[in-house]
């Protein structure tokens, strides 16, 4: 298995470094190539850079940085910018959870999504904190081994969230659905040195739907959360109603 590894925190982030090392230690017959942003591009979602040229720089053996988004990185990594034929895409380990509504904004999930769009099995993995990246890397390996034994349906992206705990304090793994967050906190207003207002996007809201069965619930209980994602935004239940609603036209 040849793995393309990316993230949204940048190629120097501790999460991707931990995972790159863990995958190299595990790989055996497998090969791992990292193509990741040259800086933190968290919350970049699925953006592609179309107005500026992209540059790719090899910074170490099998490690490339790109002056673009996570989606750019996976796009370049798979579509011919480097001499590597990836079999799958892994994104992470993100510093911070990607649960519930987060997945719409997440660059971590977006990198996996791009892999999926380009025909590769894809996994996004996030640590719900910034300390125990080793725990997340440790739990990913058996999931990869299972994926090698039994491939996933082609349209599926696995979104994994790992509690920020030492390995021995993680209780197991749970299959989950996405929960939901409350609206994010208000924007934070400040003044620049010339007295003009500047704004910071406020922090994400707390969990609004953290019922049993959600990613929020599993992580709070100390379990690794694995959510199967699909990219079909069609509101299927509304199709018939909309047809009726539009009939007068
Ligand atoms: Mn991030």
Tab-separated table of C-alpha atoms and ligand atoms in Angstrom:
chain	number	residue	atom	x	y	z
A	1	UNK	CA	0.000	0.000	0.000
A	2	UNK	CA	1.388	3.397	-1.025
A	3	UNK	CA	0.124	6.147	1.240
A	4	UNK	CA	-0.131	9.841	0.477
A	5	UNK	CA	-0.081	11.695	3.804
A	6	UNK	CA	-1.329	15.264	4.156
A	7	UNK	CA	-2.897	17.589	6.751
A	8	UNK	CA	-4.021	21.174	7.264
A	9	UNK	CA	-1.712	22.193	10.128
A	10	UNK	CA	1.343	22.270	7.847
A	11	UNK	CA	4.212	19.864	7.223
A	12	UNK	CA	6.049	20.953	10.403
A	13	UNK	CA	3.120	20.237	12.744
A	14	UNK	CA	3.744	17.649	15.479
A	15	UNK	CA	0.662	15.616	14.485
A	16	UNK	CA	1.789	14.882	10.935
A	17	UNK	CA	5.371	14.267	12.074
A	18	UNK	CA	4.172	11.684	14.607
A	19	UNK	CA	1.997	9.977	12.009
A	20	UNK	CA	4.707	9.998	9.319
A	21	UNK	CA	7.103	8.287	11.740
A	22	UNK	CA	4.457	5.769	12.837
A	23	UNK	CA	3.545	4.899	9.233
A	24	UNK	CA	7.208	4.499	8.325
A	25	UNK	CA	7.726	2.164	11.263
A	26	UNK	CA	4.660	0.128	10.276
A	27	UNK	CA	4.974	0.228	6.546
A	28	UNK	CA	6.946	-2.900	5.607
A	29	UNK	CA	6.173	-3.224	1.911
A	30	UNK	CA	4.325	0.056	1.944
A	31	UNK	CA	5.588	3.504	1.016
A	32	UNK	CA	4.628	6.812	2.610
A	33	UNK	CA	4.972	10.213	0.944
A	34	UNK	CA	3.988	13.430	2.716
A	35	UNK	CA	2.613	16.352	0.702
A	36	UNK	CA	1.410	19.047	3.099
A	37	UNK	CA	0.881	22.821	3.281
A	38	UNK	CA	3.922	24.997	4.032
A	39	UNK	CA	1.982	26.683	6.885
A	40	UNK	CA	-1.131	26.256	8.988
A	41	UNK	CA	-4.169	26.176	6.702
A	42	UNK	CA	-6.729	24.970	9.238
A	43	UNK	CA	-10.359	25.642	8.264
A	44	UNK	CA	-9.394	25.876	4.585
A	45	UNK	CA	-12.224	23.457	3.770
A	46	UNK	CA	-12.207	22.129	0.192
A	47	UNK	CA	-10.605	25.173	-1.416
A	48	UNK	CA	-8.424	24.893	-4.513
A	49	UNK	CA	-5.949	27.638	-5.436
A	50	UNK	CA	-6.812	28.809	-8.952
A	51	UNK	CA	-5.515	32.392	-9.115
A	52	UNK	CA	-1.897	31.770	-8.115
A	53	UNK	CA	0.695	29.238	-9.233
A	54	UNK	CA	1.501	26.449	-6.822
A	55	UNK	CA	5.039	25.523	-5.886
A	56	UNK	CA	6.088	22.193	-4.465
A	57	UNK	CA	9.319	21.867	-2.525
A	58	UNK	CA	11.002	18.679	-1.417
A	59	UNK	CA	12.159	19.357	2.144
A	60	UNK	CA	13.352	15.838	3.060
A	61	UNK	CA	13.210	12.350	1.553
A	62	UNK	CA	9.515	11.611	0.844
A	63	UNK	CA	8.405	14.967	2.316
A	64	UNK	CA	7.087	17.813	0.165
A	65	UNK	CA	5.632	21.182	1.147
A	66	UNK	CA	3.218	23.186	-0.996
A	67	UNK	CA	2.276	26.875	-0.831
A	68	UNK	CA	-1.375	25.933	-1.016
A	69	UNK	CA	-4.333	24.401	0.743
A	70	UNK	CA	-4.743	20.800	1.943
A	71	UNK	CA	-6.897	20.137	-1.121
A	72	UNK	CA	-4.161	21.572	-3.376
A	73	UNK	CA	-1.635	19.252	-1.722
A	74	UNK	CA	-3.614	16.071	-2.325
A	75	UNK	CA	-4.544	17.223	-5.821
A	76	UNK	CA	-0.882	17.790	-6.718
A	77	UNK	CA	0.227	14.627	-4.942
A	78	UNK	CA	-2.159	12.436	-6.906
A	79	UNK	CA	-2.465	14.269	-10.202
A	80	UNK	CA	1.099	14.139	-11.425
A	81	UNK	CA	3.203	16.745	-9.590
A	82	UNK	CA	5.384	14.109	-7.959
A	83	UNK	CA	6.570	10.715	-9.128
A	84	UNK	CA	4.351	8.653	-6.820
A	85	UNK	CA	1.283	6.492	-7.361
A	86	UNK	CA	-0.761	6.646	-4.166
A	87	UNK	CA	-3.177	3.857	-3.262
A	88	UNK	CA	-4.772	5.776	-0.432
A	89	UNK	CA	-4.834	9.170	1.297
A	90	UNK	CA	-4.473	9.810	5.017
A	91	UNK	CA	-4.925	13.287	6.486
A	92	UNK	CA	-3.748	14.259	9.973
A	93	UNK	CA	-3.165	13.912	12.764
A	94	UNK	CA	-4.978	17.213	13.263
A	95	UNK	CA	-4.398	19.180	16.466
A	96	UNK	CA	-8.004	19.502	17.587
A	97	UNK	CA	-11.267	17.631	17.056
A	98	UNK	CA	-13.135	17.514	13.755
A	99	UNK	CA	-16.561	16.451	14.922
A	100	UNK	CA	-20.114	17.400	13.982
A	101	UNK	CA	-20.305	20.591	11.904
A	102	UNK	CA	-16.505	20.911	12.002
A	103	UNK	CA	-16.238	18.605	9.011
A	104	UNK	CA	-17.623	21.327	6.717
A	105	UNK	CA	-14.824	23.737	7.598
A	106	UNK	CA	-12.051	21.250	8.244
A	107	UNK	CA	-9.013	21.224	5.996
A	108	UNK	CA	-8.111	17.857	7.514
A	109	UNK	CA	-11.342	16.279	6.306
A	110	UNK	CA	-11.047	18.187	3.004
A	111	UNK	CA	-7.686	16.583	2.216
A	112	UNK	CA	-9.289	13.163	2.685
A	113	UNK	CA	-12.289	14.237	0.602
A	114	UNK	CA	-9.996	15.249	-2.252
A	115	UNK	CA	-8.377	11.826	-2.109
A	116	UNK	CA	-11.831	10.261	-2.291
A	117	UNK	CA	-12.816	12.471	-5.257
A	118	UNK	CA	-9.647	11.332	-7.032
A	119	UNK	CA	-10.601	7.712	-6.524
A	120	UNK	CA	-8.542	6.744	-3.468
A	121	UNK	CA	-9.683	5.330	-0.134
A	122	UNK	CA	-9.306	8.130	2.384
A	123	UNK	CA	-9.059	8.631	6.132
A	124	UNK	CA	-9.041	11.838	8.187
A	125	UNK	CA	-7.710	11.554	11.742
A	126	UNK	CA	-7.837	14.187	14.456
A	127	UNK	CA	-6.739	14.314	18.077
A	128	UNK	CA	-9.234	16.060	20.363
A	129	UNK	CA	-6.422	18.101	21.908
A	130	UNK	CA	-2.723	18.708	21.359
A	131	UNK	CA	-0.866	16.255	23.558
A	132	UNK	CA	-1.236	12.527	22.883
A	133	UNK	CA	-0.617	12.279	19.134
A	134	UNK	CA	1.006	8.889	19.826
A	135	UNK	CA	-2.350	7.502	20.974
A	136	UNK	CA	-3.988	8.549	17.701
A	137	UNK	CA	-1.168	7.096	15.582
A	138	UNK	CA	-1.336	3.850	17.548
A	139	UNK	CA	-5.081	3.427	16.927
A	140	UNK	CA	-4.823	4.205	13.220
A	141	UNK	CA	-2.565	1.234	12.425
A	142	UNK	CA	-5.067	-1.588	13.171
A	143	UNK	CA	-7.730	0.362	11.269
A	144	UNK	CA	-5.393	0.482	8.249
A	145	UNK	CA	-4.684	-3.220	8.575
A	146	UNK	CA	-8.395	-3.947	8.579
A	147	UNK	CA	-8.852	-1.667	5.551
A	148	UNK	CA	-6.200	-3.693	3.731
A	149	UNK	CA	-8.028	-6.922	4.548
A	150	UNK	CA	-11.538	-5.628	3.777
A	151	UNK	CA	-11.698	-2.579	1.485
A	152	UNK	CA	-14.304	0.099	2.168
A	153	UNK	CA	-17.085	1.011	-0.281
A	154	UNK	CA	-15.596	3.504	-2.745
A	155	UNK	CA	-17.716	6.498	-1.687
A	156	UNK	CA	-16.735	6.312	1.993
A	157	UNK	CA	-14.400	8.599	3.894
A	158	UNK	CA	-13.500	7.571	7.430
A	159	UNK	CA	-13.410	10.449	9.900
A	160	UNK	CA	-11.559	9.423	13.051
A	161	UNK	CA	-11.419	11.426	16.284
A	162	UNK	CA	-9.241	10.271	19.144
A	163	UNK	CA	-9.561	11.401	22.783
A	164	UNK	CA	-6.493	13.307	23.951
A	165	UNK	CA	-5.496	10.688	26.509
A	166	UNK	CA	-2.565	8.367	27.113
A	167	UNK	CA	-2.978	5.081	25.263
A	168	UNK	CA	-3.924	3.069	28.344
A	169	UNK	CA	-6.774	5.496	29.107
A	170	UNK	CA	-8.504	4.942	25.751
A	171	UNK	CA	-11.354	2.463	26.172
A	172	UNK	CA	-11.783	1.190	22.602
A	173	UNK	CA	-13.401	2.201	19.342
A	174	UNK	CA	-16.981	3.210	18.479
A	175	UNK	CA	-18.720	3.641	15.126
A	176	UNK	CA	-20.530	6.990	15.272
A	177	UNK	CA	-22.616	9.524	13.388
A	178	UNK	CA	-21.775	13.217	13.322
A	179	UNK	CA	-23.189	15.220	16.203
A	180	UNK	CA	-23.931	18.923	15.932
A	181	UNK	CA	-22.537	22.084	17.461
A	182	UNK	CA	-24.243	25.228	18.683
A	183	UNK	CA	-23.614	28.330	16.598
A	184	UNK	CA	-20.068	29.567	16.942
A	185	UNK	CA	-19.208	32.286	19.438
A	186	UNK	CA	-19.565	35.929	18.254
A	187	UNK	CA	-16.738	37.535	16.298
A	188	UNK	CA	-14.077	39.178	18.444
A	189	UNK	CA	-13.584	42.863	17.625
A	190	UNK	CA	-10.361	44.738	18.292
A	191	UNK	CA	-8.663	47.918	17.002
A	192	UNK	CA	-5.621	48.151	14.775
A	193	UNK	CA	-2.896	50.755	15.628
A	194	UNK	CA	-4.746	53.326	13.508
A	195	UNK	CA	-7.957	52.815	15.450
A	196	UNK	CA	-9.778	50.883	12.741
A	197	UNK	CA	-11.828	47.837	13.746
A	198	UNK	CA	-10.417	44.366	13.101
A	199	UNK	CA	-12.216	41.095	13.649
A	200	UNK	CA	-11.337	37.559	14.645
A	201	UNK	CA	-13.611	34.620	13.942
A	202	UNK	CA	-14.811	33.371	17.348
A	203	UNK	CA	-14.336	29.833	18.639
A	204	UNK	CA	-16.594	26.983	17.515
A	205	UNK	CA	-19.736	26.393	19.566
A	206	UNK	CA	-20.092	23.625	22.139
A	207	UNK	CA	-21.806	20.377	21.274
A	208	UNK	CA	-25.573	20.792	20.731
A	209	UNK	CA	-26.245	17.180	19.738
A	210	UNK	CA	-23.918	14.929	21.693
A	211	UNK	CA	-26.392	12.123	22.192
A	212	UNK	CA	-25.322	8.514	22.444
A	213	UNK	CA	-24.146	7.345	19.039
A	214	UNK	CA	-22.496	10.647	18.099
A	215	UNK	CA	-18.799	11.367	17.684
A	216	UNK	CA	-18.970	13.852	20.594
A	217	UNK	CA	-20.416	11.203	22.902
A	218	UNK	CA	-17.873	8.517	22.009
A	219	UNK	CA	-14.900	10.808	22.545
A	220	UNK	CA	-16.301	12.163	25.828
A	221	UNK	CA	-16.611	8.559	27.028
A	222	UNK	CA	-12.984	7.885	26.143
A	223	UNK	CA	-13.514	5.960	22.886
A	224	UNK	CA	-11.961	6.460	19.467
A	225	UNK	CA	-14.775	7.701	17.210
A	226	UNK	CA	-14.952	6.435	13.613
A	227	UNK	CA	-17.593	8.120	11.431
A	228	UNK	CA	-18.216	7.062	7.836
A	229	UNK	CA	-18.696	10.207	5.718
A	230	UNK	CA	-20.118	10.553	2.228
A	231	UNK	CA	-20.193	13.642	0.068
A	232	UNK	CA	-23.775	13.780	-1.141
A	233	UNK	CA	-25.343	17.041	-0.010
A	234	UNK	CA	-28.657	16.307	-1.744
A	235	UNK	CA	-31.533	16.517	0.717
A	236	UNK	CA	-33.128	13.306	-0.558
A	237	UNK	CA	-36.125	13.463	1.764
A	238	UNK	CA	-37.034	16.871	0.256
A	239	UNK	CA	-37.055	15.810	-3.394
A	240	UNK	CA	-40.717	14.867	-3.521
A	241	UNK	CA	-41.889	17.825	-1.427
A	242	UNK	CA	-39.919	20.250	-3.577
A	243	UNK	CA	-41.480	18.770	-6.685
A	244	UNK	CA	-44.937	19.487	-5.254
A	245	UNK	CA	-43.879	22.913	-4.001
A	246	UNK	CA	-42.693	23.910	-7.474
A	247	UNK	CA	-45.777	22.588	-9.273
A	248	UNK	CA	-47.565	25.993	-9.437
A	249	UNK	CA	-44.674	27.287	-11.544
B	1	LIG	MN1	-5.872	21.908	11.642
